[in-house]
Amino acid sequence: MSLDITTFYNVINNELTTTTQTRHGINPANRQPNPEVPLSTAEDLDKAVTAARKAFKTWSRTSVEARRKALSAFADAIEANAGALIKLLTQEQGKPLTQSSGEIAAAIKWTRAIPTLTIPEIVIDETEDRKVIQRHIPIGVAGVIVPWNFPVLLAIGKIIPAVYTGNTVIVKPSPFTPYCDLKLAELAARCFPPGVVQALSGGDDLGPMITKHPRIDKISFTGSSVTGRLVMASCAKTLKRVTLELGGNDPAIICADVDIDAVIPKIGTLCFMCSSQICMTIKRLYVHEKIYDEFRDKLVQFVKTLKLGNGTEPDVFFGPVQNRMQFETAQNLIDNIASEGLNTVLGGDIPASAGFFVPPTIVDNPPESSRVVQEEPFAPILPILKWSDEEEVLARANNSDSGLGASVWSQDLERAQRMAEQLEAGNVWVNTHVEVQPDVPFGGHKTSGLGSEWGVAGLTAWCNTQALYLKKNP
Ligand code: NAD
């Protein structure tokens, strides 16, 4: 059955329901309202929690093979409806269709790959009369709280490991981008028993209701570091398990020996993909002084070739930023760049438009203390900074509360790896950035997060560890 992408429902106990009051998101390319979605209440949440708790009793004991079968059917369902989801994602998020297509493809890849992983059961001690085993058992009912930049991949990156390890989930999309997540839950309802995967759309009060709910056992949250602190404080009251994937301010260090022409398109794309609304994209670009001028000029030339427009138009690279709040944050930072008298070599203003369009801005060697270096713009505004001494640039790169990602670019792999190993971040790359895969743990250090998702380490975060002592001769 194909997916209707004109009407939107909560999914509670595998039933599509709506609410007395509704709300809607905004298409960021034209500021027009998207369709109405439910505005969930505490009662809706209670219903979902009751269904999830009931489902947990059987789903947690369902065989791994049966869970894998359901997950495989879910992957097939997403794949069969990929075209509709791609269109819907561009309509709600603003990213160009090609990038929406990449996100849906990644979601399918994650759905298929994560269930191929296993957490090893370790026999820690075995003698003639006893055996001690370390096991991992599911935690219970989880609240899955999703941001607006990658609503599909980031929801899937939580739902799949959670249900694969035997938990049940209630997905809460961002109020800015509820559409694809509600449709994912609708597809899930066709593949899993009632109560295993549910979704509730709501306003700003729904997240706090979930984090404080006494019958929810774990929260997996992706969003800003500011909200992450509120989530953790709220979860502390009921001692919920918490995984936090938070903001970043990733540095990339470009050494003097790079092949400038070869790396510019890659670095330019990585800095500005999704209009720079990616937690782990390059946000501080440190370029060695020997190549600084040539690198900066060629980067500007390259970025000028990237088209800005409605994500539904062909060849567009820069869609709008996702919402008014983000648009105003970008405007505020642009104003600050002007008032500080910083030198912009590209952009530097935001012309009036029908949507939330922010053309790219590149700031030429601003002071390390300026806001554009210190803050996460989450908009296509990039500082490019000059460096000369290795120790000094590593110290500057590490001089941040954030620690999500970081990269070093050089033809000297030994040196680059040595430098990368000194970077304070959960994900470090040599000659690339942003690259992630479902079997590798992803997480941030410092204020960029707590714990990790994906990979075997990510699976264990969805489990309680259990020590089983077996006495063989009672
Ligand atoms: P946000 O923190 O405003 O919102 C994230 C989600 O939390 C939304 O669903 C929101 O409704 C909900 N929420 C808001 N207040 C809440 C509260 N008090 N309690 C519970 N839930 C609450 O973040 P955003 O603006 O949607 O996303 C952008 C941020 O997310 C950026 O900082 C970005 O770097 C970060 N991010 C991090 C990762 C990562 O994996 N580390 C990935 C993507 C985005």
Short mmCIF file of C-alpha atoms and ligand atoms in Angstrom, two decimals:
data_model
loop_
_atom_site.label_atom_id
_atom_site.label_comp_id
_atom_site.label_asym_id
_atom_site.label_seq_id
_atom_site.Cartn_x
_atom_site.Cartn_y
_atom_site.Cartn_z
CA MET A 1 0.00 0.00 0.00
CA SER A 2 1.48 3.35 -0.98
CA LEU A 3 1.87 6.19 1.46
CA ASP A 4 -0.54 9.15 1.52
CA ILE A 5 1.53 12.26 2.20
CA THR A 6 -1.33 14.72 2.49
CA THR A 7 -2.85 13.72 5.85
CA PHE A 8 -0.90 13.14 9.05
CA TYR A 9 -1.66 11.19 12.21
CA ASN A 10 -0.17 10.11 15.49
CA VAL A 11 0.55 6.40 15.61
CA ILE A 12 -0.60 4.91 18.93
CA ASN A 13 -0.82 1.12 19.35
CA ASN A 14 -0.68 0.78 15.54
CA GLU A 15 -3.75 2.98 15.15
CA LEU A 16 -3.70 6.28 13.26
CA THR A 17 -5.26 8.88 15.50
CA THR A 18 -5.56 12.63 15.58
CA THR A 19 -6.17 15.26 18.26
CA THR A 20 -8.85 17.89 18.91
CA GLN A 21 -6.38 20.67 18.30
CA THR A 22 -3.85 20.55 15.50
CA ARG A 23 -0.85 22.58 14.35
CA HIS A 24 1.36 22.79 11.26
CA GLY A 25 4.93 23.32 10.14
CA ILE A 26 6.07 25.84 7.52
CA ASN A 27 7.63 25.10 4.14
CA PRO A 28 10.88 27.08 4.52
CA ALA A 29 11.22 27.67 0.78
CA ASN A 30 8.04 29.78 0.58
CA ARG A 31 6.89 30.27 4.21
CA GLN A 32 3.56 28.62 3.34
CA PRO A 33 1.88 26.32 5.89
CA ASN A 34 2.42 22.60 5.50
CA PRO A 35 -0.51 20.27 6.35
CA GLU A 36 -2.01 20.03 9.83
CA VAL A 37 -0.53 17.52 12.29
CA PRO A 38 -1.73 16.41 15.74
CA LEU A 39 -1.03 18.49 18.83
CA SER A 40 -0.62 15.72 21.38
CA THR A 41 -1.67 16.06 25.00
CA ALA A 42 -0.56 14.35 28.21
CA GLU A 43 -3.43 11.87 27.69
CA ASP A 44 -2.13 10.91 24.25
CA LEU A 45 1.29 10.34 25.77
CA ASP A 46 -0.17 8.20 28.56
CA LYS A 47 -1.99 6.06 25.99
CA ALA A 48 1.22 5.57 24.02
CA VAL A 49 3.22 4.73 27.15
CA THR A 50 0.61 2.17 28.25
CA ALA A 51 0.74 0.53 24.81
CA ALA A 52 4.54 0.61 24.76
CA ARG A 53 4.80 -1.00 28.22
CA LYS A 54 2.40 -3.76 27.20
CA ALA A 55 4.29 -4.34 23.94
CA PHE A 56 7.62 -4.43 25.77
CA LYS A 57 6.56 -7.54 27.68
CA THR A 58 6.39 -9.60 24.50
CA TRP A 59 8.75 -7.70 22.18
CA SER A 60 11.63 -7.95 24.66
CA ARG A 61 11.20 -11.74 24.60
CA THR A 62 10.68 -11.99 20.85
CA SER A 63 13.54 -13.84 19.17
CA VAL A 64 16.29 -11.87 17.49
CA GLU A 65 15.39 -13.61 14.20
CA ALA A 66 11.78 -12.40 14.42
CA ARG A 67 12.92 -8.87 15.26
CA ARG A 68 15.28 -8.93 12.30
CA LYS A 69 12.43 -10.07 10.05
CA ALA A 70 10.25 -7.14 11.15
CA LEU A 71 13.14 -4.71 10.65
CA SER A 72 13.79 -6.08 7.20
CA ALA A 73 10.10 -5.56 6.31
CA PHE A 74 10.40 -1.99 7.65
CA ALA A 75 13.44 -1.34 5.42
CA ASP A 76 11.48 -2.69 2.43
CA ALA A 77 8.53 -0.42 3.29
CA ILE A 78 10.74 2.67 3.50
CA GLU A 79 12.43 1.74 0.24
CA ALA A 80 9.09 1.18 -1.51
CA ASN A 81 7.97 4.67 -0.42
CA ALA A 82 11.30 6.44 -0.86
CA GLY A 83 10.01 8.73 -3.65
CA ALA A 84 7.18 10.12 -1.51
CA LEU A 85 9.43 10.52 1.53
CA ILE A 86 12.10 12.39 -0.47
CA LYS A 87 9.52 14.88 -1.71
CA LEU A 88 8.02 15.30 1.76
CA LEU A 89 11.43 15.80 3.35
CA THR A 90 12.27 18.66 0.98
CA GLN A 91 8.83 20.19 1.59
CA GLU A 92 9.25 20.20 5.37
CA GLN A 93 13.01 20.58 5.84
CA GLY A 94 14.01 22.66 2.80
CA LYS A 95 17.06 20.65 1.74
CA PRO A 96 17.38 20.02 -2.01
CA LEU A 97 15.84 16.83 -3.41
CA THR A 98 19.29 15.32 -4.06
CA GLN A 99 20.21 15.74 -0.39
CA SER A 100 16.79 14.43 0.74
CA SER A 101 17.41 11.45 -1.49
CA GLY A 102 20.79 10.91 0.22
CA GLU A 103 19.16 11.06 3.66
CA ILE A 104 16.46 8.51 2.77
CA ALA A 105 19.08 6.20 1.22
CA ALA A 106 21.15 6.45 4.41
CA ALA A 107 18.06 5.67 6.52
CA ILE A 108 17.45 2.50 4.49
CA LYS A 109 21.13 1.56 4.81
CA TRP A 110 21.02 2.03 8.62
CA THR A 111 17.78 0.01 8.87
CA ARG A 112 19.38 -2.89 7.05
CA ALA A 113 22.87 -2.72 8.57
CA ILE A 114 22.27 -2.26 12.30
CA PRO A 115 20.41 -5.58 12.70
CA THR A 116 23.46 -7.41 11.32
CA LEU A 117 25.45 -6.38 14.40
CA THR A 118 25.50 -8.39 17.62
CA ILE A 119 26.52 -7.63 21.16
CA PRO A 120 28.75 -10.50 22.25
CA GLU A 121 27.67 -12.40 25.35
CA ILE A 122 30.88 -12.74 27.36
CA VAL A 123 31.67 -15.68 29.61
CA ILE A 124 33.83 -13.90 32.15
CA ASP A 125 34.57 -16.85 34.38
CA GLU A 126 34.02 -20.58 34.03
CA THR A 127 35.13 -23.34 36.35
CA GLU A 128 33.87 -26.85 37.04
CA ASP A 129 31.12 -25.64 39.35
CA ARG A 130 30.27 -22.12 38.15
CA LYS A 131 29.90 -19.89 35.15
CA VAL A 132 29.62 -16.08 35.10
CA ILE A 133 28.14 -14.44 32.01
CA GLN A 134 27.87 -10.77 31.05
CA ARG A 135 24.61 -10.21 29.16
CA HIS A 136 22.82 -7.20 27.70
CA ILE A 137 19.06 -6.97 28.11
CA PRO A 138 16.66 -4.31 26.78
CA ILE A 139 15.92 -1.31 28.98
CA GLY A 140 12.18 -0.85 28.39
CA VAL A 141 10.18 2.01 26.89
CA ALA A 142 12.21 4.76 25.21
CA GLY A 143 11.45 8.33 24.25
CA VAL A 144 13.14 9.19 20.96
CA ILE A 145 13.51 12.98 20.58
CA VAL A 146 14.51 14.15 17.11
CA PRO A 147 15.78 17.52 15.75
CA TRP A 148 14.77 19.22 12.50
CA ASN A 149 17.99 19.03 10.45
CA PHE A 150 17.99 15.27 9.65
CA PRO A 151 14.54 14.20 10.79
CA VAL A 152 14.58 10.87 8.96
CA LEU A 153 18.11 9.56 9.49
CA LEU A 154 18.31 10.70 13.10
CA ALA A 155 14.95 9.10 13.96
CA ILE A 156 15.93 5.86 12.21
CA GLY A 157 19.36 5.91 13.90
CA LYS A 158 17.52 5.62 17.22
CA ILE A 159 14.45 3.52 16.33
CA ILE A 160 16.39 0.68 14.70
CA PRO A 161 18.95 -0.11 17.42
CA ALA A 162 16.26 0.41 20.09
CA VAL A 163 13.74 -2.08 18.72
CA TYR A 164 16.42 -4.48 17.46
CA THR A 165 17.67 -4.84 21.05
CA GLY A 166 14.09 -5.42 22.29
CA ASN A 167 12.95 -1.98 23.48
CA THR A 168 9.77 -0.18 22.44
CA VAL A 169 9.88 3.45 21.30
CA ILE A 170 7.77 6.59 21.24
CA VAL A 171 9.14 8.96 18.61
CA LYS A 172 8.77 12.70 19.11
CA PRO A 173 9.68 14.67 15.99
CA SER A 174 10.69 18.31 16.09
CA PRO A 175 7.60 20.56 15.80
CA PHE A 176 9.40 22.11 12.79
CA THR A 177 9.64 18.77 10.91
CA PRO A 178 6.99 16.29 12.07
CA TYR A 179 5.92 14.99 8.66
CA CYS A 180 8.36 12.27 7.59
CA ASP A 181 8.68 10.93 11.13
CA LEU A 182 4.90 10.43 11.40
CA LYS A 183 4.97 8.61 8.06
CA LEU A 184 7.87 6.42 9.22
CA ALA A 185 5.75 5.38 12.21
CA GLU A 186 2.83 4.67 9.88
CA LEU A 187 5.08 2.36 7.86
CA ALA A 188 6.39 0.80 11.08
CA ALA A 189 2.80 0.04 12.14
CA ARG A 190 2.60 -2.26 9.10
CA CYS A 191 5.72 -4.16 10.17
CA PHE A 192 5.83 -4.36 14.00
CA PRO A 193 3.29 -5.52 16.63
CA PRO A 194 1.16 -2.76 18.24
CA GLY A 195 3.03 -0.52 20.67
CA VAL A 196 6.56 -1.32 19.45
CA VAL A 197 7.05 1.84 17.33
CA GLN A 198 4.74 4.79 18.01
CA ALA A 199 4.97 8.50 17.18
CA LEU A 200 3.41 11.60 18.67
CA SER A 201 3.53 15.03 17.12
CA GLY A 202 3.19 18.00 19.42
CA GLY A 203 4.26 21.45 20.48
CA ASP A 204 7.12 22.62 22.65
CA ASP A 205 5.59 21.07 25.77
CA LEU A 206 5.67 17.47 24.51
CA GLY A 207 9.46 16.91 24.90
CA PRO A 208 9.46 17.88 28.60
CA MET A 209 6.36 15.68 29.17
CA ILE A 210 8.27 12.73 27.76
CA THR A 211 11.52 13.31 29.67
CA LYS A 212 9.69 13.54 33.00
CA HIS A 213 7.25 10.68 32.39
CA PRO A 214 7.63 8.13 35.21
CA ARG A 215 6.92 5.09 33.02
CA ILE A 216 9.52 5.88 30.34
CA ASP A 217 12.89 4.25 31.01
CA LYS A 218 15.29 5.83 28.52
CA ILE A 219 15.62 9.00 26.49
CA SER A 220 17.68 9.21 23.34
CA PHE A 221 17.92 12.87 22.45
CA THR A 222 19.50 14.70 19.52
CA GLY A 223 19.45 18.47 19.54
CA SER A 224 21.25 21.50 20.91
CA SER A 225 23.57 21.41 23.93
CA VAL A 226 21.30 23.92 25.69
CA THR A 227 18.29 21.61 25.42
CA GLY A 228 20.49 18.58 26.20
CA ARG A 229 21.19 20.00 29.64
CA LEU A 230 17.43 20.44 30.28
CA VAL A 231 16.78 16.88 29.12
CA MET A 232 19.44 15.45 31.42
CA ALA A 233 18.19 17.46 34.40
CA SER A 234 14.63 16.28 33.79
CA CYS A 235 15.71 12.63 33.35
CA ALA A 236 17.68 12.78 36.61
CA LYS A 237 14.41 13.00 38.56
CA THR A 238 13.37 9.50 37.49
CA LEU A 239 16.94 8.23 36.89
CA LYS A 240 16.21 7.47 33.25
CA ARG A 241 19.00 6.23 31.05
CA VAL A 242 20.07 9.05 28.71
CA THR A 243 21.97 9.30 25.46
CA LEU A 244 22.65 12.82 24.21
CA GLU A 245 23.82 13.78 20.72
CA LEU A 246 24.36 17.55 20.86
CA GLY A 247 25.80 20.54 19.02
CA GLY A 248 29.27 20.87 17.55
CA ASN A 249 31.74 23.45 16.30
CA ASP A 250 34.00 21.21 14.23
CA PRO A 251 37.47 22.40 13.21
CA ALA A 252 39.22 21.22 10.03
CA ILE A 253 43.00 21.75 9.79
CA ILE A 254 44.33 22.09 6.26
CA CYS A 255 48.08 21.47 5.98
CA ALA A 256 50.30 23.20 3.43
CA ASP A 257 50.89 20.04 1.37
CA VAL A 258 47.29 19.41 0.25
CA ASP A 259 46.44 19.30 -3.45
CA ILE A 260 44.34 22.47 -3.34
CA ASP A 261 42.41 21.92 -6.57
CA ALA A 262 41.54 18.36 -5.57
CA VAL A 263 40.31 19.12 -2.04
CA ILE A 264 38.42 22.40 -2.63
CA PRO A 265 35.22 20.83 -4.06
CA LYS A 266 35.12 18.27 -1.27
CA ILE A 267 35.80 20.75 1.54
CA GLY A 268 33.45 23.36 0.03
CA THR A 269 30.67 20.78 -0.18
CA LEU A 270 31.28 19.49 3.35
CA CYS A 271 31.23 23.01 4.82
CA PHE A 272 27.95 24.00 3.20
CA MET A 273 25.87 20.85 2.66
CA CYS A 274 22.30 21.16 4.05
CA SER A 275 23.02 24.92 4.28
CA SER A 276 25.53 24.01 7.04
CA GLN A 277 22.75 22.70 9.30
CA ILE A 278 24.67 19.55 10.18
CA CYS A 279 25.90 18.94 13.71
CA MET A 280 29.25 17.56 12.54
CA THR A 281 30.11 19.63 9.53
CA ILE A 282 33.19 21.85 9.20
CA LYS A 283 32.47 25.08 11.10
CA ARG A 284 36.03 26.41 11.63
CA LEU A 285 38.42 26.07 8.69
CA TYR A 286 42.11 26.44 9.67
CA VAL A 287 44.29 26.81 6.55
CA HIS A 288 48.10 26.89 6.63
CA GLU A 289 49.48 30.37 5.94
CA LYS A 290 51.64 29.14 3.01
CA ILE A 291 48.54 28.28 0.97
CA TYR A 292 45.98 30.50 2.72
CA ASP A 293 45.39 33.14 0.00
CA GLU A 294 45.18 30.68 -2.90
CA PHE A 295 42.99 28.27 -0.89
CA ARG A 296 40.61 31.06 0.24
CA ASP A 297 40.23 32.47 -3.29
CA LYS A 298 39.63 29.05 -4.85
CA LEU A 299 37.14 28.15 -2.12
CA VAL A 300 35.21 31.35 -2.82
CA GLN A 301 35.26 30.62 -6.57
CA PHE A 302 33.94 27.11 -5.95
CA VAL A 303 31.17 28.14 -3.55
CA LYS A 304 30.04 30.81 -6.04
CA THR A 305 29.21 28.01 -8.49
CA LEU A 306 26.74 26.41 -6.04
CA LYS A 307 23.14 27.37 -6.79
CA LEU A 308 20.74 28.71 -4.14
CA GLY A 309 17.01 28.17 -4.49
CA ASN A 310 13.93 26.10 -3.72
CA GLY A 311 15.11 22.53 -3.09
CA THR A 312 12.59 21.24 -5.62
CA GLU A 313 14.42 22.99 -8.49
CA PRO A 314 17.11 21.06 -10.35
CA ASP A 315 20.79 21.63 -9.51
CA VAL A 316 20.07 23.58 -6.32
CA PHE A 317 22.73 23.07 -3.63
CA PHE A 318 21.69 25.69 -1.06
CA GLY A 319 18.08 25.30 0.06
CA PRO A 320 16.63 27.67 2.67
CA VAL A 321 17.54 27.31 6.34
CA GLN A 322 14.83 25.35 8.05
CA ASN A 323 12.90 27.86 10.17
CA ARG A 324 12.43 31.47 11.21
CA MET A 325 14.40 31.00 14.43
CA GLN A 326 17.43 29.74 12.47
CA PHE A 327 16.98 32.49 9.87
CA GLU A 328 17.00 35.16 12.59
CA THR A 329 20.05 33.56 14.26
CA ALA A 330 21.87 33.77 10.91
CA GLN A 331 20.80 37.40 10.43
CA ASN A 332 22.01 38.24 13.93
CA LEU A 333 25.42 36.66 13.25
CA ILE A 334 25.71 38.45 9.89
CA ASP A 335 24.94 41.76 11.67
CA ASN A 336 27.60 40.96 14.25
CA ILE A 337 30.18 40.21 11.52
CA ALA A 338 29.45 43.65 10.00
CA SER A 339 29.49 45.50 13.32
CA GLU A 340 32.80 43.85 14.28
CA GLY A 341 34.21 45.08 10.94
CA LEU A 342 35.24 41.55 9.88
CA ASN A 343 36.25 41.00 6.27
CA THR A 344 33.79 38.92 4.24
CA VAL A 345 35.14 37.49 1.00
CA LEU A 346 31.75 36.06 0.04
CA GLY A 347 28.22 37.09 0.99
CA GLY A 348 27.86 39.18 4.13
CA ASP A 349 24.20 40.01 3.72
CA ILE A 350 20.82 38.30 3.52
CA PRO A 351 18.63 39.75 0.75
CA ALA A 352 14.85 39.69 1.18
CA SER A 353 13.23 36.56 -0.28
CA ALA A 354 10.03 34.56 -0.20
CA GLY A 355 11.65 31.85 1.93
CA PHE A 356 14.26 31.51 4.66
CA PHE A 357 17.15 31.81 2.18
CA VAL A 358 20.62 32.60 3.53
CA PRO A 359 23.30 32.90 0.82
CA PRO A 360 26.75 31.61 1.84
CA THR A 361 29.10 33.90 3.72
CA ILE A 362 32.85 33.31 4.13
CA VAL A 363 34.71 35.41 6.71
CA ASP A 364 38.41 36.05 6.05
CA ASN A 365 40.68 35.32 9.03
CA PRO A 366 38.53 36.73 11.85
CA PRO A 367 39.94 36.87 15.40
CA GLU A 368 39.71 33.56 17.25
CA SER A 369 37.54 35.28 19.88
CA SER A 370 34.88 36.50 17.40
CA ARG A 371 31.38 35.08 17.63
CA VAL A 372 31.57 33.52 14.16
CA VAL A 373 34.47 31.34 15.39
CA GLN A 374 33.21 30.65 18.88
CA GLU A 375 29.54 29.86 18.11
CA GLU A 376 27.88 27.12 16.07
CA PRO A 377 26.22 29.18 13.27
CA PHE A 378 24.08 26.27 11.98
CA ALA A 379 23.72 28.35 8.79
CA PRO A 380 26.04 28.81 5.77
CA ILE A 381 28.43 31.22 7.50
CA LEU A 382 32.04 30.01 7.60
CA PRO A 383 35.15 31.51 9.19
CA ILE A 384 38.43 30.64 7.44
CA LEU A 385 41.46 31.08 9.69
CA LYS A 386 45.23 31.22 9.13
CA TRP A 387 47.72 29.00 11.01
CA SER A 388 51.48 28.45 10.94
CA ASP A 389 52.52 26.27 13.90
CA GLU A 390 51.22 22.73 14.44
CA GLU A 391 51.05 22.87 18.24
CA GLU A 392 49.33 26.21 18.11
CA VAL A 393 46.66 25.16 15.61
CA LEU A 394 45.89 22.01 17.59
CA ALA A 395 45.44 24.15 20.71
CA ARG A 396 43.14 26.53 18.82
CA ALA A 397 41.12 23.64 17.38
CA ASN A 398 40.75 22.13 20.86
CA ASN A 399 39.93 25.44 22.51
CA SER A 400 36.19 24.83 22.41
CA ASP A 401 33.51 23.42 24.71
CA SER A 402 32.35 21.34 21.75
CA GLY A 403 33.94 18.04 20.82
CA LEU A 404 31.81 16.39 18.14
CA GLY A 405 34.05 16.10 15.06
CA ALA A 406 37.40 17.36 13.76
CA SER A 407 39.62 16.67 10.77
CA VAL A 408 43.16 17.05 9.42
CA TRP A 409 43.89 17.30 5.70
CA SER A 410 47.39 16.43 4.44
CA GLN A 411 49.21 14.16 2.00
CA ASP A 412 51.51 13.11 4.86
CA LEU A 413 49.25 10.47 6.42
CA GLU A 414 51.56 9.73 9.33
CA ARG A 415 51.63 13.38 10.37
CA ALA A 416 47.90 13.82 9.77
CA GLN A 417 47.05 10.80 11.92
CA ARG A 418 49.38 12.02 14.67
CA MET A 419 47.61 15.39 14.62
CA ALA A 420 44.12 13.85 14.41
CA GLU A 421 44.82 11.70 17.47
CA GLN A 422 45.43 14.90 19.47
CA LEU A 423 42.06 16.41 18.58
CA GLU A 424 39.46 16.46 21.37
CA ALA A 425 36.41 15.10 19.58
CA GLY A 426 34.28 11.96 19.38
CA ASN A 427 34.85 11.60 15.63
CA VAL A 428 38.14 12.47 13.95
CA TRP A 429 38.87 12.15 10.27
CA VAL A 430 41.92 12.42 8.01
CA ASN A 431 41.30 13.87 4.53
CA THR A 432 37.54 13.75 4.99
CA HIS A 433 34.84 14.93 7.39
CA VAL A 434 31.19 14.06 8.17
CA GLU A 435 31.64 10.45 6.96
CA VAL A 436 29.67 8.11 9.22
CA GLN A 437 28.49 4.53 8.94
CA PRO A 438 25.95 2.39 10.81
CA ASP A 439 28.48 -0.07 12.26
CA VAL A 440 30.71 2.64 13.75
CA PRO A 441 29.84 4.37 17.05
CA PHE A 442 28.97 8.04 16.75
CA GLY A 443 29.02 10.44 19.68
CA GLY A 444 30.40 13.69 21.00
CA HIS A 445 32.89 14.59 23.71
CA LYS A 446 32.67 17.60 26.07
CA THR A 447 29.35 19.46 25.61
CA SER A 448 28.68 17.67 22.30
CA GLY A 449 27.10 14.68 23.92
CA LEU A 450 26.95 11.81 26.31
CA GLY A 451 27.33 8.18 25.19
CA SER A 452 27.15 7.08 21.59
CA GLU A 453 24.77 5.68 19.03
CA TRP A 454 25.30 3.14 16.21
CA GLY A 455 27.83 0.36 16.08
CA VAL A 456 28.01 -2.28 18.81
CA ALA A 457 28.74 0.45 21.39
CA GLY A 458 25.51 2.15 20.32
CA LEU A 459 23.56 -1.10 20.72
CA THR A 460 24.81 -1.55 24.29
CA ALA A 461 23.48 1.95 25.10
CA TRP A 462 19.99 0.52 24.49
CA CYS A 463 20.59 -2.23 27.07
CA ASN A 464 21.12 -2.78 30.75
CA THR A 465 24.14 -4.92 31.55
CA GLN A 466 23.26 -8.04 33.49
CA ALA A 467 25.67 -10.33 35.34
CA LEU A 468 24.42 -13.92 35.39
CA TYR A 469 26.03 -16.24 37.98
CA LEU A 470 25.34 -19.92 37.31
CA LYS A 471 26.19 -22.39 40.05
CA LYS A 472 26.47 -25.76 38.33
CA ASN A 473 26.30 -27.92 41.50
CA PRO A 474 23.60 -26.48 43.76
P1 NAD B 1 16.61 21.59 19.88
O1 NAD B 1 17.46 21.22 21.05
O2 NAD B 1 15.94 22.89 19.87
O3 NAD B 1 15.43 20.51 19.69
C1 NAD B 1 15.67 19.13 19.52
C2 NAD B 1 14.43 18.36 19.92
O4 NAD B 1 14.20 18.53 21.31
C3 NAD B 1 13.15 18.81 19.24
O5 NAD B 1 12.36 17.67 18.99
C4 NAD B 1 12.50 19.69 20.30
O6 NAD B 1 11.10 19.78 20.17
C5 NAD B 1 12.88 18.94 21.56
N1 NAD B 1 12.89 19.76 22.78
C6 NAD B 1 13.01 21.11 22.89
N2 NAD B 1 13.03 21.46 24.19
C7 NAD B 1 12.93 20.32 24.92
C8 NAD B 1 12.92 20.03 26.31
N3 NAD B 1 13.02 21.00 27.24
N4 NAD B 1 12.83 18.75 26.69
C9 NAD B 1 12.75 17.75 25.79
N5 NAD B 1 12.75 17.95 24.45
C10 NAD B 1 12.85 19.23 24.02
O7 NAD B 1 17.56 21.34 18.64
P2 NAD B 1 17.27 21.67 17.10
O8 NAD B 1 17.30 23.15 16.95
O9 NAD B 1 16.05 20.90 16.68
O10 NAD B 1 18.54 21.01 16.39
C11 NAD B 1 19.71 21.71 16.14
C12 NAD B 1 20.79 21.33 17.12
O11 NAD B 1 20.93 19.93 17.19
C13 NAD B 1 22.16 21.86 16.72
O12 NAD B 1 22.85 22.34 17.85
C14 NAD B 1 22.87 20.63 16.19
O13 NAD B 1 24.28 20.68 16.22
C15 NAD B 1 22.31 19.57 17.06
N6 NAD B 1 22.42 18.27 16.42
C16 NAD B 1 23.25 17.33 16.95
C17 NAD B 1 23.41 16.11 16.33
C18 NAD B 1 24.32 15.04 16.90
O14 NAD B 1 24.19 13.89 16.51
N7 NAD B 1 25.25 15.35 17.78
C19 NAD B 1 22.72 15.84 15.15
C20 NAD B 1 21.88 16.82 14.63
C21 NAD B 1 21.72 18.03 15.28
#
